[in-house]
């Protein structure tokens, strides 16, 4: 779909005394090496350099050439009038120029000779003469074919390394694969053999007969990698043969016989084909050979017999460096052919002015590094031309973005509006036949002033303009509006343009035609307008060399822009026909690119109010007067004005809202248009960002159609693919929602399978306010139901289709960048939408009854009862509609649930209507319904609620039936005590009966505290005391026991039992209180106080009861035992900290420095497992040779899929959980275990702080100062250690890191593995959370020291 457009042209003409004979590129100096002579009149060879970057090269009287050297070359043979240059090559490695002459001399010219070297030196001579020569692409070998049919290989130092003789015996070497055509053994033999012909036999078998234009020339061509060389020569017979040799000089293959084969040969640099010329009786073809010598396709050069005899009698072929273009060189013209989808297109024909008769094609050479730059020359002229691949298409500005693309193919113009018909090339919707080969084509889409699309075709001497009614049905052929020669500029006040050549044609947005012509010096821009079915020249201006005319994609900007060789984009109002003074202002600079660019696109907006399409995807507009020029360089750098956006671009397009480009990473990216400084390139995350999408390798952009959200791509092989990227689709949907075109947005969601929740979520308040408008636009009941059925609670504008356009690029107002504020409410989104739609459907119930039912059913949770009530109302008032409504609701919801809900409405007629839509057997439900029908109203409702399991409601109806015994049994059966208490709250007797049942139930359920309270409420103190005892509530139990009343012995027994249970619970203070108050055992009470470190209470008790004799045996012994226990505990804590903190530090260092070894659990090489360094730490089920996944490396098991499946069992999970709980040293769980252990130790130290304080005070009071000091010192040391390790064990994490960890774990459950690997997953997640937000750093309580030490 791409054409070749002339981008740059330089022309030089020579005086008669100069005779150009050879050309070569000098890549190092960006110049062309030219040789003048020898000629019949002079044997002098002059070597000169033409620098393309030299400003004087384009001046009429400038110094166009740099002199290099000159020398005389006499004729090598009396039969030759002069010698001939067969090959000239600039050697970049040695800064020398090598010339190979037909007479046999090999000349080297050194521009900067070293000491002992000559500037001009004949490094070798072939006595027999030379027929052809060619350097290898790496300049290491020179292949020479002598006149004696000998192939020589010479090195860069001109040493002969191979000498191969070309003989007819070479034909026997090539082993061609043959199907037996022409062989007697494969011919059909049988009855009626004379009347039948074998279909496997061709009508003619080539014998290798010569062409009638045979010139006996020879050609050498290297493959692009320099591994093989092909030689096309004439063998005695005569037969022309193509031989393929290796780099070492051995014969690889010989071509099959081809009649009419000529001497032209060019090996495609890609290496797959060799191109040659075949003359047939009625046509001339370019034919292709494979490396093995077999034919592989061809294409016709489309020459008439007259053209063949005139300028097509001598042809040469040249492939460009990237194999994209084949140059076919004739005597006075060059044709450029490209291939796509196995069809060859004639893209350009360059005419060359030739002085005098010439029997040889024009001199032609491609640039060895830049694919579309070449130089061609004749005897008295020299041209350097640069072409670019260009898609001739219409503007992508809606609503006229029909995606019209024109493809040039010689005298055929292929037209396809891709928005209406996606026809793959080489086919097209319409083909126009032209009078001559097209040079360029431009398309103007329909606009307000004209409903016709216009197609301007530029040829070498004339312009043809076609009109096309694209929207007509059926489709119509384009018709000619204007066909005339290029209008002359002689009547205008501009200098005459010498040797003008038509380069480019373009439309301006106001319909004028801009023609770019190249002259020998500079360029000319001609502006034409339509007048009386002809083109009238309006303006003509001369410029320094212009590279192209740029048309803005903004329809309001009719001023054309020019792109010059200095990388500047300037507006040129002088070339427009408008009389507006503003348009006639002087040229202004729009952008200046820092690097040379070959493709320019411009987006500009001059008047915001006048352009209704000047709206971004989210409703905002560019600032007035904004202009951005985008340029692409040859090395893939994409610029926006002076800013470089990316360096890996391969093609790009512009829309009024997006920059779209493809990258070398095979990604398609979308950039929201904004001021240059705000342009944001999306990351390479096609799975997470709608602005990035993966594409096939080598894909190029063709055109974009924003109206249909379509993007047309061309694959490397040439076929087209139309895609609908999410970025364009969502942009169109958001634009429709902002402009309240809900139907367009809905249809786009429906066509492209976009979640329809975006209709609401993009602008919630607007949607709720415009629900009636939404219903009016969508209209169809089925479409409204489709919308309702897809509603869900998630905000898809945040989780699926998150807006990627920055608010600052949108000129936001007081509202948010969606144009409306988000609704923050705890109300269900689905219910809010359904309620809004139900409210809007109140007046449309007759036409949208189905939608009313759908809105009820689609609520969250479904409001089936409301939907059934609607049907019940219909059943009473509109019986005919009720059945249809029931069918619909049964389609939306489970009919069994509907049956239960209908029963719950106590409408048996409705129940019957619903159940008839189910698969239930009438013998099942009819007797049940009949039985219900016979029951009284209250009893029927009780039976229905009991059947449906609505026991609370059934209990209410049972209470109304005044059957208290049944009521009590029903409440006890279904544990409905709270409801029963509520119903019996005004009847004291019934309330007590229910309370008794409730208390017994609580006692059975082991809810002892509540049962004791209820029994005490019922004055059953004995049972209440027992319930309190079981709940370890000793105060309530003993107080209830005293109210029974119990005997002293029984009460003492109860008190002893309670005291023993409290001792087991380590509640020593309460147990001691019981011993004092109820058992009168002062000694035991004092011992219990000491056991709980309540020494002050123990001493007080002994003093109160005058038992000072127990101070030494009870208090002192208790203090000694408490000190021993506490000292041992503090020593253990200190030892634990000193052991675990260094180990934890070591693990964390290892985790950072050697993560593989850390997650291997310390196994690694010690266990004989060699862990490679290229294994990702990401969890996977794939088996690897280097230790498997992170989890299989830990378990040292790298089994098959079967064993992996076995590991995902609950048994292995339990085993792994036990490993995690133990936290064995060297295991994967050790770090988690150590962190949790230190956390528990800190909590324990905080808990014993008060006990240590009471112990120290007790020791001091009993005169044990040194012991008290020792305990206090041990406690101080442990607290200090805890304070010192807390910061290290529980590091502080910043808020940003915490948010990042939170984001990573939001959807971790979706990827969580099962079985034993799930335990590892949980452990890693736990450690991540501990390092982040969930585990707070423990606070170590301050220990208050005594000031007595």
Coordinates of N, CA and C in Angstrom, one line a residue, residues 1057-1190:
X1057 N -13.4 -25.7 95.2 CA -13.4 -26.1 93.8 C -13.1 -24.9 92.9
X1058 N -13.8 -23.7 93.3 CA -13.5 -22.5 92.5 C -12.1 -22.1 92.6
X1059 N -11.5 -22.2 93.8 CA -10.1 -21.7 94.0 C -9.2 -22.6 93.2
X1060 N -9.4 -23.9 93.2 CA -8.5 -24.8 92.4 C -8.6 -24.5 90.9
X1061 N -9.8 -24.2 90.4 CA -9.9 -23.9 89.0 C -9.2 -22.5 88.7
X1062 N -9.2 -21.6 89.6 CA -8.6 -20.3 89.4 C -7.1 -20.5 89.5
X1063 N -6.6 -21.4 90.3 CA -5.1 -21.6 90.3 C -4.7 -22.2 89.0
X1064 N -5.5 -23.1 88.4 CA -5.1 -23.7 87.1 C -5.1 -22.6 86.1
X1065 N -6.0 -21.5 86.2 CA -6.0 -20.4 85.3 C -4.9 -19.4 85.6
X1066 N -4.1 -19.6 86.7 CA -3.1 -18.7 87.1 C -3.6 -17.4 87.6
X1067 N -4.9 -17.4 88.1 CA -5.4 -16.2 88.7 C -5.2 -16.3 90.2
X1068 N -4.0 -16.1 90.6 CA -3.6 -16.4 92.0 C -4.3 -15.4 93.0
X1069 N -4.5 -14.1 92.6 CA -5.0 -13.1 93.4 C -6.5 -13.5 93.8
X1070 N -7.3 -14.0 92.8 CA -8.7 -14.3 93.1 C -8.7 -15.6 93.9
X1071 N -7.8 -16.6 93.7 CA -7.8 -17.8 94.5 C -7.4 -17.5 95.9
X1072 N -6.5 -16.6 96.1 CA -6.1 -16.2 97.5 C -7.3 -15.5 98.2
X1073 N -8.0 -14.7 97.4 CA -9.2 -14.0 98.0 C -10.2 -15.0 98.5
X1074 N -10.5 -16.1 97.7 CA -11.4 -17.1 98.2 C -10.9 -17.8 99.4
X1075 N -9.6 -18.1 99.5 CA -9.1 -18.8 100.7 C -9.2 -17.9 101.9
X1076 N -9.1 -16.6 101.7 CA -9.3 -15.7 102.9 C -10.7 -15.6 103.3
X1077 N -11.6 -15.3 102.3 CA -13.0 -14.9 102.7 C -13.9 -16.2 103.0
X1078 N -13.7 -17.3 102.3 CA -14.6 -18.4 102.4 C -14.0 -19.6 103.1
X1079 N -12.6 -19.8 103.0 CA -12.0 -21.0 103.6 C -11.2 -20.6 104.9
X1080 N -11.0 -19.3 105.2 CA -10.3 -18.9 106.4 C -8.9 -19.5 106.4
X1081 N -8.2 -19.7 105.3 CA -6.9 -20.3 105.3 C -5.9 -19.3 104.9
X1082 N -5.3 -18.6 106.0 CA -4.4 -17.5 105.8 C -3.1 -17.9 105.2
X1083 N -2.6 -19.0 105.6 CA -1.3 -19.5 105.1 C -1.4 -19.8 103.6
X1084 N -2.4 -20.5 103.2 CA -2.5 -20.8 101.8 C -2.8 -19.6 100.9
X1085 N -3.5 -18.6 101.5 CA -3.8 -17.4 100.8 C -2.5 -16.6 100.6
X1086 N -1.6 -16.6 101.6 CA -0.4 -15.9 101.5 C 0.5 -16.5 100.5
X1087 N 0.6 -17.9 100.5 CA 1.4 -18.5 99.5 C 0.9 -18.2 98.0
X1088 N -0.4 -18.2 97.9 CA -0.9 -17.9 96.5 C -0.5 -16.4 96.1
X1089 N -0.6 -15.5 97.1 CA -0.2 -14.1 96.8 C 1.3 -14.1 96.3
X1090 N 2.1 -14.8 97.1 CA 3.5 -14.8 96.7 C 3.8 -15.5 95.3
X1091 N 2.9 -16.5 95.0 CA 3.1 -17.2 93.7 C 2.8 -16.3 92.6
X1092 N 1.8 -15.3 92.8 CA 1.5 -14.4 91.8 C 2.3 -13.1 91.9
X1093 N 3.3 -13.0 92.7 CA 4.2 -11.9 92.9 C 3.5 -10.7 93.5
X1094 N 2.4 -11.0 94.3 CA 1.7 -10.0 95.0 C 2.1 -10.0 96.5
X1095 N 3.4 -9.7 96.7 CA 4.0 -9.8 98.0 C 3.5 -8.7 99.0
X1096 N 3.1 -7.6 98.5 CA 2.5 -6.6 99.4 C 1.2 -7.0 99.9
X1097 N 0.3 -7.7 99.1 CA -0.9 -8.2 99.6 C -0.7 -9.4 100.6
X1098 N 0.3 -10.2 100.4 CA 0.6 -11.3 101.3 C 1.1 -10.8 102.6
X1099 N 2.0 -9.8 102.6 CA 2.5 -9.2 103.9 C 1.3 -8.5 104.6
X1100 N 0.4 -7.8 103.9 CA -0.7 -7.1 104.5 C -1.6 -8.1 105.1
X1101 N -1.9 -9.2 104.5 CA -2.8 -10.3 105.0 C -2.3 -10.9 106.3
X1102 N -1.0 -11.2 106.3 CA -0.4 -11.8 107.5 C -0.4 -10.8 108.6
X1103 N -0.2 -9.5 108.3 CA -0.2 -8.5 109.4 C -1.7 -8.3 109.9
X1104 N -2.6 -8.4 109.0 CA -4.0 -8.2 109.4 C -4.5 -9.3 110.3
X1105 N -4.1 -10.5 110.0 CA -4.5 -11.6 110.9 C -3.5 -12.0 111.9
X1106 N -2.5 -11.1 112.2 CA -1.5 -11.3 113.2 C -0.8 -12.6 113.1
X1107 N -0.3 -12.9 111.9 CA 0.4 -14.2 111.7 C 1.8 -13.8 111.2
X1108 N 2.5 -13.1 112.0 CA 3.9 -12.7 111.7 C 4.9 -13.9 111.7
X1109 N 4.4 -15.0 112.4 CA 5.2 -16.2 112.3 C 5.4 -16.8 111.0
X1110 N 4.5 -16.4 110.0 CA 4.6 -17.0 108.7 C 5.4 -16.1 107.7
X1111 N 6.0 -15.0 108.2 CA 6.8 -14.2 107.3 C 8.0 -15.0 106.7
X1112 N 8.7 -15.6 107.6 CA 9.9 -16.3 107.1 C 9.6 -17.6 106.3
X1113 N 8.7 -18.5 106.8 CA 8.4 -19.7 106.0 C 7.6 -19.4 104.7
X1114 N 6.9 -18.3 104.7 CA 6.0 -18.1 103.5 C 6.6 -17.0 102.6
X1115 N 6.8 -15.8 103.2 CA 7.2 -14.7 102.4 C 8.6 -14.8 101.9
X1116 N 9.5 -15.1 102.7 CA 10.9 -15.2 102.3 C 11.2 -16.3 101.3
X1117 N 10.5 -17.4 101.6 CA 10.7 -18.6 100.7 C 10.0 -18.2 99.3
X1118 N 8.9 -17.5 99.4 CA 8.2 -17.1 98.1 C 9.1 -16.1 97.3
X1119 N 9.7 -15.2 98.1 CA 10.6 -14.3 97.3 C 11.8 -15.0 96.7
X1120 N 12.4 -16.0 97.4 CA 13.5 -16.7 96.8 C 13.1 -17.5 95.6
X1121 N 12.0 -18.2 95.7 CA 11.5 -19.0 94.6 C 11.1 -18.1 93.4
X1122 N 10.5 -16.9 93.7 CA 10.1 -16.0 92.6 C 11.4 -15.4 91.9
X1123 N 12.4 -15.1 92.8 CA 13.6 -14.6 92.2 C 14.3 -15.6 91.3
X1124 N 14.3 -16.9 91.7 CA 14.9 -17.9 90.9 C 14.2 -18.1 89.5
X1125 N 12.9 -18.1 89.6 CA 12.1 -18.3 88.4 C 12.3 -17.1 87.4
X1126 N 12.2 -15.9 88.0 CA 12.3 -14.7 87.1 C 13.8 -14.6 86.6
X1127 N 14.8 -14.9 87.4 CA 16.1 -14.8 86.9 C 16.4 -15.7 85.7
X1128 N 15.8 -16.9 85.9 CA 16.0 -17.9 84.8 C 15.3 -17.5 83.5
X1129 N 14.1 -16.9 83.7 CA 13.3 -16.4 82.5 C 14.1 -15.3 81.8
X1130 N 14.6 -14.3 82.6 CA 15.3 -13.2 82.0 C 16.6 -13.7 81.3
X1131 N 17.3 -14.7 81.9 CA 18.5 -15.2 81.2 C 18.1 -15.9 79.9
X1132 N 17.0 -16.6 79.9 CA 16.6 -17.3 78.6 C 16.3 -16.2 77.6
X1133 N 15.6 -15.2 78.0 CA 15.3 -14.1 77.0 C 16.5 -13.5 76.4
X1134 N 17.5 -13.2 77.3 CA 18.7 -12.6 76.9 C 19.5 -13.5 75.9
X1135 N 19.5 -14.8 76.2 CA 20.2 -15.7 75.4 C 19.5 -15.9 74.0
X1136 N 18.2 -15.8 74.0 CA 17.4 -15.9 72.8 C 17.7 -14.7 71.9
X1137 N 17.7 -13.5 72.4 CA 18.0 -12.3 71.6 C 19.4 -12.4 71.0
X1138 N 20.3 -12.8 71.9 CA 21.7 -12.8 71.4 C 22.0 -13.9 70.3
X1139 N 21.1 -14.9 70.3 CA 21.3 -15.9 69.3 C 20.5 -15.6 68.0
X1140 N 19.2 -15.1 68.2 CA 18.4 -15.0 67.0 C 18.6 -13.7 66.2
X1141 N 18.9 -12.6 66.8 CA 19.1 -11.4 66.1 C 20.3 -11.5 65.1
X1142 N 21.5 -12.0 65.5 CA 22.6 -12.1 64.5 C 22.2 -13.1 63.4
X1143 N 21.5 -14.2 63.7 CA 21.1 -15.1 62.7 C 20.1 -14.4 61.7
X1144 N 19.2 -13.6 62.2 CA 18.3 -12.9 61.3 C 19.0 -12.0 60.4
X1145 N 20.0 -11.3 61.0 CA 20.8 -10.3 60.2 C 21.6 -11.1 59.1
X1146 N 22.1 -12.2 59.4 CA 22.8 -13.0 58.4 C 21.9 -13.5 57.3
X1147 N 20.7 -13.9 57.6 CA 19.7 -14.3 56.6 C 19.4 -13.2 55.7
X1148 N 19.2 -12.0 56.2 CA 18.7 -10.9 55.4 C 19.9 -10.4 54.5
X1149 N 21.1 -10.5 54.9 CA 22.2 -10.2 54.1 C 22.3 -11.2 52.9
X1150 N 22.1 -12.4 53.3 CA 22.2 -13.5 52.2 C 21.0 -13.3 51.3
X1151 N 19.9 -12.9 51.8 CA 18.7 -12.7 50.9 C 19.0 -11.7 49.8
X1152 N 19.7 -10.6 50.2 CA 20.0 -9.5 49.3 C 21.1 -9.9 48.3
X1153 N 22.1 -10.5 48.9 CA 23.3 -10.8 48.0 C 23.2 -12.0 47.2
X1154 N 22.5 -13.1 47.7 CA 22.4 -14.3 47.0 C 20.9 -14.8 47.1
X1155 N 20.0 -14.2 46.4 CA 18.6 -14.6 46.5 C 18.3 -16.0 46.2
X1156 N 19.0 -16.5 45.2 CA 18.8 -17.9 44.8 C 19.2 -18.9 45.9
X1157 N 20.4 -18.6 46.5 CA 20.8 -19.4 47.6 C 19.9 -19.3 48.8
X1158 N 19.3 -18.1 49.0 CA 18.4 -17.9 50.2 C 17.2 -18.7 50.0
X1159 N 16.6 -18.5 48.8 CA 15.3 -19.2 48.6 C 15.5 -20.7 48.4
X1160 N 16.7 -21.1 48.1 CA 17.0 -22.6 48.1 C 17.0 -23.2 49.5
X1161 N 16.9 -22.3 50.5 CA 16.8 -22.9 51.8 C 18.2 -23.4 52.4
X1162 N 19.3 -22.8 51.8 CA 20.6 -23.2 52.3 C 21.1 -24.5 51.7
X1163 N 20.3 -25.1 50.7 CA 20.8 -26.3 50.1 C 21.9 -26.1 49.1
X1164 N 21.5 -25.5 48.0 CA 22.4 -25.0 47.0 C 23.4 -26.1 46.6
X1165 N 24.7 -25.7 46.5 CA 25.7 -26.6 46.0 C 26.0 -27.7 47.1
X1166 N 25.7 -27.4 48.3 CA 26.0 -28.4 49.3 C 25.2 -29.6 49.2
X1167 N 24.0 -29.5 48.6 CA 23.2 -30.7 48.4 C 23.3 -31.2 47.0
X1168 N 24.3 -30.8 46.3 CA 24.6 -31.3 45.0 C 23.7 -30.8 43.9
X1169 N 23.1 -29.6 44.1 CA 22.2 -29.0 43.1 C 23.0 -27.8 42.6
X1170 N 23.2 -27.8 41.3 CA 23.9 -26.7 40.6 C 22.8 -25.7 40.1
X1171 N 22.7 -24.6 40.8 CA 21.7 -23.6 40.5 C 22.2 -22.6 39.4
X1172 N 21.7 -22.6 38.2 CA 22.1 -21.7 37.2 C 21.8 -20.3 37.6
X1173 N 22.5 -19.3 36.9 CA 22.3 -17.9 37.3 C 21.2 -17.2 36.4
X1174 N 20.5 -18.0 35.5 CA 19.5 -17.4 34.7 C 18.1 -17.8 35.0
X1175 N 17.9 -18.2 36.2 CA 16.5 -18.7 36.6 C 15.8 -17.5 37.3
X1176 N 14.6 -17.3 36.8 CA 13.8 -16.3 37.5 C 13.3 -16.7 38.8
X1177 N 13.1 -15.8 39.7 CA 12.5 -16.1 41.0 C 11.0 -16.2 41.0
X1178 N 10.4 -15.9 39.9 CA 9.0 -15.9 39.8 C 8.5 -17.4 39.9
X1179 N 7.4 -17.6 40.7 CA 6.9 -18.9 40.8 C 6.3 -19.4 39.5
X1180 N 6.6 -20.7 39.2 CA 6.0 -21.3 38.0 C 5.9 -22.8 38.2
X1181 N 5.1 -23.4 37.4 CA 4.9 -24.9 37.5 C 5.8 -25.6 36.5
X1182 N 6.6 -24.8 35.7 CA 7.4 -25.5 34.7 C 8.6 -26.1 35.4
X1183 N 9.0 -27.3 34.9 CA 10.2 -28.0 35.4 C 11.4 -27.5 34.7
X1184 N 12.5 -27.3 35.4 CA 13.8 -26.8 34.8 C 14.9 -27.8 35.3
X1185 N 15.9 -27.8 34.5 CA 17.0 -28.7 34.8 C 17.9 -28.1 35.9
X1186 N 17.8 -26.9 36.2 CA 18.7 -26.3 37.2 C 18.0 -26.1 38.5
X1187 N 17.2 -27.1 39.0 CA 16.6 -27.0 40.3 C 15.1 -26.6 40.3
X1188 N 14.5 -26.5 39.1 CA 13.0 -26.3 39.0 C 12.6 -25.0 39.5
X1189 N 11.4 -24.9 40.0 CA 10.9 -23.6 40.5 C 11.5 -23.2 41.8
X1190 N 11.0 -22.1 42.3 CA 11.5 -21.6 43.6 C 11.1 -22.6 44.7

